[in-house]
JSON list of C-alpha atoms in Angstrom, two decimals:
[
{"chain": "A", "resi": 963, "resn": "MET", "atom": "CA", "xyz": [0.00, 0.00, 0.00]},
{"chain": "A", "resi": 964, "resn": "THR", "atom": "CA", "xyz": [1.38, 3.42, -0.91]},
{"chain": "A", "resi": 965, "resn": "ASP", "atom": "CA", "xyz": [1.87, 6.23, 1.60]},
{"chain": "A", "resi": 966, "resn": "ARG", "atom": "CA", "xyz": [-0.82, 8.24, -0.21]},
{"chain": "A", "resi": 967, "resn": "THR", "atom": "CA", "xyz": [-3.27, 5.35, 0.12]},
{"chain": "A", "resi": 968, "resn": "ARG", "atom": "CA", "xyz": [-2.54, 5.12, 3.84]},
{"chain": "A", "resi": 969, "resn": "GLU", "atom": "CA", "xyz": [-3.07, 8.89, 4.16]},
{"chain": "A", "resi": 970, "resn": "LEU", "atom": "CA", "xyz": [-6.47, 8.61, 2.41]},
{"chain": "A", "resi": 971, "resn": "ILE", "atom": "CA", "xyz": [-7.50, 5.72, 4.65]},
{"chain": "A", "resi": 972, "resn": "ASP", "atom": "CA", "xyz": [-6.56, 7.72, 7.75]},
{"chain": "A", "resi": 973, "resn": "GLU", "atom": "CA", "xyz": [-7.89, 11.08, 6.57]},
{"chain": "A", "resi": 974, "resn": "TYR", "atom": "CA", "xyz": [-11.27, 9.81, 5.36]},
{"chain": "A", "resi": 975, "resn": "ASP", "atom": "CA", "xyz": [-11.57, 6.76, 7.60]},
{"chain": "A", "resi": 976, "resn": "LEU", "atom": "CA", "xyz": [-11.90, 4.52, 4.53]},
{"chain": "A", "resi": 977, "resn": "GLU", "atom": "CA", "xyz": [-12.05, 0.75, 4.70]},
{"chain": "A", "resi": 978, "resn": "PRO", "atom": "CA", "xyz": [-9.04, -1.00, 3.14]},
{"chain": "A", "resi": 979, "resn": "GLU", "atom": "CA", "xyz": [-11.55, -3.53, 1.71]},
{"chain": "A", "resi": 980, "resn": "LEU", "atom": "CA", "xyz": [-13.35, -0.69, -0.07]},
{"chain": "A", "resi": 981, "resn": "ILE", "atom": "CA", "xyz": [-10.09, 0.36, -1.71]},
{"chain": "A", "resi": 982, "resn": "GLU", "atom": "CA", "xyz": [-9.35, -3.25, -2.67]},
{"chain": "A", "resi": 983, "resn": "GLY", "atom": "CA", "xyz": [-12.87, -3.55, -4.09]},
{"chain": "A", "resi": 984, "resn": "LEU", "atom": "CA", "xyz": [-12.17, -0.46, -6.21]},
{"chain": "A", "resi": 985, "resn": "LEU", "atom": "CA", "xyz": [-8.87, -1.94, -7.34]},
{"chain": "A", "resi": 986, "resn": "TRP", "atom": "CA", "xyz": [-10.64, -5.19, -8.32]},
{"chain": "A", "resi": 987, "resn": "ARG", "atom": "CA", "xyz": [-13.25, -3.12, -10.17]},
{"chain": "A", "resi": 988, "resn": "PHE", "atom": "CA", "xyz": [-10.60, -1.38, -12.24]},
{"chain": "A", "resi": 989, "resn": "GLU", "atom": "CA", "xyz": [-8.52, -4.54, -12.72]},
{"chain": "A", "resi": 990, "resn": "ALA", "atom": "CA", "xyz": [-5.46, -3.40, -10.85]},
{"chain": "A", "resi": 991, "resn": "ASP", "atom": "CA", "xyz": [-2.75, -5.93, -10.19]},
{"chain": "A", "resi": 992, "resn": "LEU", "atom": "CA", "xyz": [-4.28, -7.30, -7.01]},
{"chain": "A", "resi": 993, "resn": "PRO", "atom": "CA", "xyz": [-5.06, -10.98, -6.37]},
{"chain": "A", "resi": 994, "resn": "VAL", "atom": "CA", "xyz": [-8.79, -11.71, -6.68]},
{"chain": "A", "resi": 995, "resn": "PRO", "atom": "CA", "xyz": [-10.68, -14.93, -5.96]},
{"chain": "A", "resi": 996, "resn": "ASP", "atom": "CA", "xyz": [-10.02, -17.26, -8.87]},
{"chain": "A", "resi": 997, "resn": "PRO", "atom": "CA", "xyz": [-12.56, -19.98, -9.72]},
{"chain": "A", "resi": 998, "resn": "GLU", "atom": "CA", "xyz": [-9.98, -21.68, -11.93]},
{"chain": "A", "resi": 999, "resn": "ALA", "atom": "CA", "xyz": [-7.78, -22.30, -8.88]},
{"chain": "A", "resi": 1000, "resn": "LEU", "atom": "CA", "xyz": [-10.48, -24.47, -7.27]},
{"chain": "A", "resi": 1001, "resn": "GLU", "atom": "CA", "xyz": [-10.52, -28.25, -7.18]},
{"chain": "A", "resi": 1002, "resn": "ASP", "atom": "CA", "xyz": [-12.97, -30.07, -9.48]},
{"chain": "A", "resi": 1003, "resn": "THR", "atom": "CA", "xyz": [-15.89, -30.43, -7.08]},
{"chain": "A", "resi": 1004, "resn": "HIS", "atom": "CA", "xyz": [-15.74, -26.77, -6.07]},
{"chain": "A", "resi": 1005, "resn": "VAL", "atom": "CA", "xyz": [-15.55, -25.71, -9.72]},
{"chain": "A", "resi": 1006, "resn": "GLN", "atom": "CA", "xyz": [-18.65, -27.77, -10.49]},
{"chain": "A", "resi": 1007, "resn": "VAL", "atom": "CA", "xyz": [-20.66, -26.22, -7.68]},
{"chain": "A", "resi": 1008, "resn": "TYR", "atom": "CA", "xyz": [-19.47, -22.70, -8.53]},
{"chain": "A", "resi": 1009, "resn": "GLU", "atom": "CA", "xyz": [-20.33, -23.14, -12.22]},
{"chain": "A", "resi": 1010, "resn": "PHE", "atom": "CA", "xyz": [-23.69, -24.65, -11.31]},
{"chain": "A", "resi": 1011, "resn": "LEU", "atom": "CA", "xyz": [-24.59, -21.70, -9.10]},
{"chain": "A", "resi": 1012, "resn": "GLY", "atom": "CA", "xyz": [-23.71, -19.33, -11.94]},
{"chain": "A", "resi": 1013, "resn": "GLU", "atom": "CA", "xyz": [-26.36, -20.90, -14.17]},
{"chain": "A", "resi": 1014, "resn": "ASP", "atom": "CA", "xyz": [-30.09, -20.35, -14.19]},
{"chain": "A", "resi": 1015, "resn": "ASP", "atom": "CA", "xyz": [-30.19, -16.54, -13.74]},
{"chain": "A", "resi": 1016, "resn": "GLU", "atom": "CA", "xyz": [-28.31, -16.60, -10.42]},
{"chain": "A", "resi": 1017, "resn": "PRO", "atom": "CA", "xyz": [-30.93, -18.29, -8.21]},
{"chain": "A", "resi": 1018, "resn": "LEU", "atom": "CA", "xyz": [-30.93, -17.36, -4.54]},
{"chain": "A", "resi": 1019, "resn": "ARG", "atom": "CA", "xyz": [-31.78, -20.57, -2.69]},
{"chain": "A", "resi": 1020, "resn": "SER", "atom": "CA", "xyz": [-31.06, -22.52, 0.46]},
{"chain": "A", "resi": 1021, "resn": "ALA", "atom": "CA", "xyz": [-28.35, -25.18, 0.37]},
{"chain": "A", "resi": 1022, "resn": "ALA", "atom": "CA", "xyz": [-31.01, -27.90, 0.31]},
{"chain": "A", "resi": 1023, "resn": "ASP", "atom": "CA", "xyz": [-32.77, -26.34, -2.68]},
{"chain": "A", "resi": 1024, "resn": "HIS", "atom": "CA", "xyz": [-29.51, -25.87, -4.56]},
{"chain": "A", "resi": 1025, "resn": "PHE", "atom": "CA", "xyz": [-28.48, -29.46, -3.77]},
{"chain": "A", "resi": 1026, "resn": "TYR", "atom": "CA", "xyz": [-31.76, -30.86, -5.10]},
{"chain": "A", "resi": 1027, "resn": "GLN", "atom": "CA", "xyz": [-31.26, -28.96, -8.36]},
{"chain": "A", "resi": 1028, "resn": "PHE", "atom": "CA", "xyz": [-27.56, -29.91, -8.51]},
{"chain": "A", "resi": 1029, "resn": "GLU", "atom": "CA", "xyz": [-28.16, -33.60, -7.78]},
{"chain": "A", "resi": 1030, "resn": "SER", "atom": "CA", "xyz": [-30.69, -33.94, -10.59]},
{"chain": "A", "resi": 1031, "resn": "HIS", "atom": "CA", "xyz": [-28.64, -31.90, -13.07]},
{"chain": "A", "resi": 1032, "resn": "ASP", "atom": "CA", "xyz": [-27.55, -34.01, -16.05]},
{"chain": "A", "resi": 1033, "resn": "GLU", "atom": "CA", "xyz": [-24.08, -32.44, -16.15]},
{"chain": "A", "resi": 1034, "resn": "TYR", "atom": "CA", "xyz": [-23.01, -31.76, -12.57]},
{"chain": "A", "resi": 1035, "resn": "GLY", "atom": "CA", "xyz": [-24.71, -33.97, -10.00]},
{"chain": "A", "resi": 1036, "resn": "VAL", "atom": "CA", "xyz": [-24.14, -37.20, -11.90]},
{"chain": "A", "resi": 1037, "resn": "ARG", "atom": "CA", "xyz": [-20.36, -36.83, -12.13]},
{"chain": "A", "resi": 1038, "resn": "SER", "atom": "CA", "xyz": [-18.24, -39.12, -10.00]},
{"chain": "A", "resi": 1039, "resn": "ASP", "atom": "CA", "xyz": [-16.61, -36.26, -8.10]},
{"chain": "A", "resi": 1040, "resn": "ALA", "atom": "CA", "xyz": [-19.90, -34.49, -7.29]},
{"chain": "A", "resi": 1041, "resn": "PRO", "atom": "CA", "xyz": [-20.76, -34.01, -3.59]},
{"chain": "A", "resi": 1042, "resn": "ALA", "atom": "CA", "xyz": [-22.43, -37.20, -2.39]},
{"chain": "A", "resi": 1043, "resn": "THR", "atom": "CA", "xyz": [-24.81, -35.76, 0.20]},
{"chain": "A", "resi": 1044, "resn": "GLU", "atom": "CA", "xyz": [-26.48, -32.48, 1.07]},
{"chain": "A", "resi": 1045, "resn": "PRO", "atom": "CA", "xyz": [-24.04, -31.83, 3.99]},
{"chain": "A", "resi": 1046, "resn": "ASP", "atom": "CA", "xyz": [-21.10, -32.38, 1.57]},
{"chain": "A", "resi": 1047, "resn": "PHE", "atom": "CA", "xyz": [-22.68, -29.90, -0.82]},
{"chain": "A", "resi": 1048, "resn": "GLU", "atom": "CA", "xyz": [-23.27, -27.37, 1.95]},
{"chain": "A", "resi": 1049, "resn": "MET", "atom": "CA", "xyz": [-19.64, -27.72, 3.05]},
{"chain": "A", "resi": 1050, "resn": "VAL", "atom": "CA", "xyz": [-18.53, -26.86, -0.50]},
{"chain": "A", "resi": 1051, "resn": "LEU", "atom": "CA", "xyz": [-20.85, -23.82, -0.47]},
{"chain": "A", "resi": 1052, "resn": "ASP", "atom": "CA", "xyz": [-19.31, -22.66, 2.81]},
{"chain": "A", "resi": 1053, "resn": "GLU", "atom": "CA", "xyz": [-15.81, -23.03, 1.37]},
{"chain": "A", "resi": 1054, "resn": "LEU", "atom": "CA", "xyz": [-16.84, -21.00, -1.71]},
{"chain": "A", "resi": 1055, "resn": "VAL", "atom": "CA", "xyz": [-18.17, -18.27, 0.60]},
{"chain": "A", "resi": 1056, "resn": "ASP", "atom": "CA", "xyz": [-14.87, -18.33, 2.52]},
{"chain": "A", "resi": 1057, "resn": "ALA", "atom": "CA", "xyz": [-13.01, -18.03, -0.80]},
{"chain": "A", "resi": 1058, "resn": "GLY", "atom": "CA", "xyz": [-14.98, -14.87, -1.66]},
{"chain": "A", "resi": 1059, "resn": "LEU", "atom": "CA", "xyz": [-16.64, -16.45, -4.71]},
{"chain": "A", "resi": 1060, "resn": "ILE", "atom": "CA", "xyz": [-20.30, -16.76, -3.68]},
{"chain": "A", "resi": 1061, "resn": "ALA", "atom": "CA", "xyz": [-22.65, -14.75, -1.49]},
{"chain": "A", "resi": 1062, "resn": "ARG", "atom": "CA", "xyz": [-24.70, -15.95, 1.47]},
{"chain": "A", "resi": 1063, "resn": "THR", "atom": "CA", "xyz": [-27.56, -14.33, 3.38]},
{"chain": "A", "resi": 1064, "resn": "ASP", "atom": "CA", "xyz": [-27.72, -14.33, 7.17]},
{"chain": "A", "resi": 1065, "resn": "ASP", "atom": "CA", "xyz": [-31.20, -15.88, 7.29]},
{"chain": "A", "resi": 1066, "resn": "ARG", "atom": "CA", "xyz": [-31.94, -18.62, 9.82]},
{"chain": "A", "resi": 1067, "resn": "ARG", "atom": "CA", "xyz": [-31.55, -20.95, 6.84]},
{"chain": "A", "resi": 1068, "resn": "PRO", "atom": "CA", "xyz": [-28.92, -19.12, 4.76]},
{"chain": "A", "resi": 1069, "resn": "ARG", "atom": "CA", "xyz": [-29.44, -18.81, 1.04]},
{"chain": "A", "resi": 1070, "resn": "TYR", "atom": "CA", "xyz": [-26.63, -18.80, -1.49]},
{"chain": "A", "resi": 1071, "resn": "SER", "atom": "CA", "xyz": [-25.97, -17.24, -4.88]},
{"chain": "A", "resi": 1072, "resn": "ALA", "atom": "CA", "xyz": [-23.04, -16.73, -7.23]},
{"chain": "A", "resi": 1073, "resn": "SER", "atom": "CA", "xyz": [-24.33, -13.15, -7.55]},
{"chain": "A", "resi": 1074, "resn": "PHE", "atom": "CA", "xyz": [-23.33, -10.81, -4.75]},
{"chain": "A", "resi": 1075, "resn": "HIS", "atom": "CA", "xyz": [-25.44, -8.18, -6.50]},
{"chain": "A", "resi": 1076, "resn": "GLN", "atom": "CA", "xyz": [-28.59, -10.26, -6.23]},
{"chain": "A", "resi": 1077, "resn": "VAL", "atom": "CA", "xyz": [-28.07, -10.96, -2.53]},
{"chain": "A", "resi": 1078, "resn": "LEU", "atom": "CA", "xyz": [-27.26, -7.32, -1.79]},
{"chain": "A", "resi": 1079, "resn": "ARG", "atom": "CA", "xyz": [-30.20, -6.02, -3.82]},
{"chain": "A", "resi": 1080, "resn": "GLU", "atom": "CA", "xyz": [-32.50, -8.21, -1.75]},
{"chain": "A", "resi": 1081, "resn": "LEU", "atom": "CA", "xyz": [-30.91, -7.17, 1.54]},
{"chain": "A", "resi": 1082, "resn": "GLY", "atom": "CA", "xyz": [-30.47, -3.48, 0.64]},
{"chain": "A", "resi": 1083, "resn": "PRO", "atom": "CA", "xyz": [-30.39, -1.60, -1.60]},
{"chain": "A", "resi": 1084, "resn": "GLU", "atom": "CA", "xyz": [-28.78, 0.99, 0.70]},
{"chain": "A", "resi": 1085, "resn": "PHE", "atom": "CA", "xyz": [-25.89, 0.13, 3.00]},
{"chain": "A", "resi": 1086, "resn": "THR", "atom": "CA", "xyz": [-23.78, 1.82, 5.61]},
{"chain": "A", "resi": 1087, "resn": "ARG", "atom": "CA", "xyz": [-20.26, 0.67, 6.42]},
{"chain": "A", "resi": 1088, "resn": "GLY", "atom": "CA", "xyz": [-21.50, -0.65, 9.76]},
{"chain": "A", "resi": 1089, "resn": "GLU", "atom": "CA", "xyz": [-24.20, -2.71, 8.05]},
{"chain": "A", "resi": 1090, "resn": "ILE", "atom": "CA", "xyz": [-21.60, -4.20, 5.70]},
{"chain": "A", "resi": 1091, "resn": "ASP", "atom": "CA", "xyz": [-19.35, -5.00, 8.67]},
{"chain": "A", "resi": 1092, "resn": "ARG", "atom": "CA", "xyz": [-22.23, -6.83, 10.41]},
{"chain": "A", "resi": 1093, "resn": "LEU", "atom": "CA", "xyz": [-23.37, -8.59, 7.23]},
{"chain": "A", "resi": 1094, "resn": "CYS", "atom": "CA", "xyz": [-19.88, -9.91, 6.50]},
{"chain": "A", "resi": 1095, "resn": "ALA", "atom": "CA", "xyz": [-19.35, -10.97, 10.13]},
{"chain": "A", "resi": 1096, "resn": "GLU", "atom": "CA", "xyz": [-22.67, -12.86, 10.17]},
{"chain": "A", "resi": 1097, "resn": "THR", "atom": "CA", "xyz": [-22.38, -14.48, 6.73]},
{"chain": "A", "resi": 1098, "resn": "GLY", "atom": "CA", "xyz": [-18.66, -14.95, 6.20]},
{"chain": "A", "resi": 1099, "resn": "MET", "atom": "CA", "xyz": [-18.89, -13.06, 2.89]},
{"chain": "A", "resi": 1100, "resn": "ASP", "atom": "CA", "xyz": [-15.73, -11.40, 1.63]},
{"chain": "A", "resi": 1101, "resn": "LYS", "atom": "CA", "xyz": [-16.02, -7.68, 2.39]},
{"chain": "A", "resi": 1102, "resn": "ARG", "atom": "CA", "xyz": [-13.99, -6.77, -0.71]},
{"chain": "A", "resi": 1103, "resn": "ALA", "atom": "CA", "xyz": [-16.43, -8.70, -2.92]},
{"chain": "A", "resi": 1104, "resn": "VAL", "atom": "CA", "xyz": [-19.39, -6.97, -1.23]},
{"chain": "A", "resi": 1105, "resn": "TYR", "atom": "CA", "xyz": [-17.86, -3.53, -1.80]},
{"chain": "A", "resi": 1106, "resn": "ARG", "atom": "CA", "xyz": [-17.03, -4.42, -5.39]},
{"chain": "A", "resi": 1107, "resn": "ALA", "atom": "CA", "xyz": [-20.65, -5.47, -6.06]},
{"chain": "A", "resi": 1108, "resn": "ILE", "atom": "CA", "xyz": [-21.91, -2.18, -4.64]},
{"chain": "A", "resi": 1109, "resn": "ILE", "atom": "CA", "xyz": [-19.38, -0.16, -6.63]},
{"chain": "A", "resi": 1110, "resn": "ASP", "atom": "CA", "xyz": [-20.38, -2.00, -9.84]},
{"chain": "A", "resi": 1111, "resn": "SER", "atom": "CA", "xyz": [-24.10, -1.48, -9.31]},
{"chain": "A", "resi": 1112, "resn": "HIS", "atom": "CA", "xyz": [-26.41, 1.32, -10.36]},
{"chain": "A", "resi": 1113, "resn": "ASP", "atom": "CA", "xyz": [-29.11, 0.29, -7.90]},
{"chain": "A", "resi": 1114, "resn": "LEU", "atom": "CA", "xyz": [-27.05, -0.33, -4.75]},
{"chain": "A", "resi": 1115, "resn": "THR", "atom": "CA", "xyz": [-25.76, 2.57, -2.68]},
{"chain": "A", "resi": 1116, "resn": "LEU", "atom": "CA", "xyz": [-23.16, 2.96, 0.03]},
{"chain": "A", "resi": 1117, "resn": "GLU", "atom": "CA", "xyz": [-23.14, 5.62, 2.74]},
{"chain": "A", "resi": 1118, "resn": "LEU", "atom": "CA", "xyz": [-19.50, 6.11, 3.69]},
{"chain": "A", "resi": 1119, "resn": "GLU", "atom": "CA", "xyz": [-20.26, 7.70, 7.06]},
{"chain": "A", "resi": 1120, "resn": "ARG", "atom": "CA", "xyz": [-20.12, 5.36, 10.05]}
]
């Protein structure tokens, strides 16, 4: 991080994750979550979630759709049970690749925008802090989705 970046963070009380989200948005040389670096099962689940207009569903609902899918669920390295599938979803959330709500039964989507649009559309930094703490979502990915969106807004004041 440059001295000027540090000065801006201190002067305006900016979140480092917001700056990293901006850097991701403008394709700066900063490591971003990479679906191609995943193992086969994780790639399958990630690709599956990206289909079908980004459905926002519980793990059980996604698993039912995945299991009966003629390309993904029938493969030999597909998750064998619903708990296996949910574990993969959790690992994809941890990797910053998919979004999760903080409902009593969390719902998952490959689209951070869709999740945030449903939960928002307006956010404060404190709300993002709480959301990410409760869901395990990557704060940089959340900020990037808000920055990329015309219908999500961010209030920078605490």
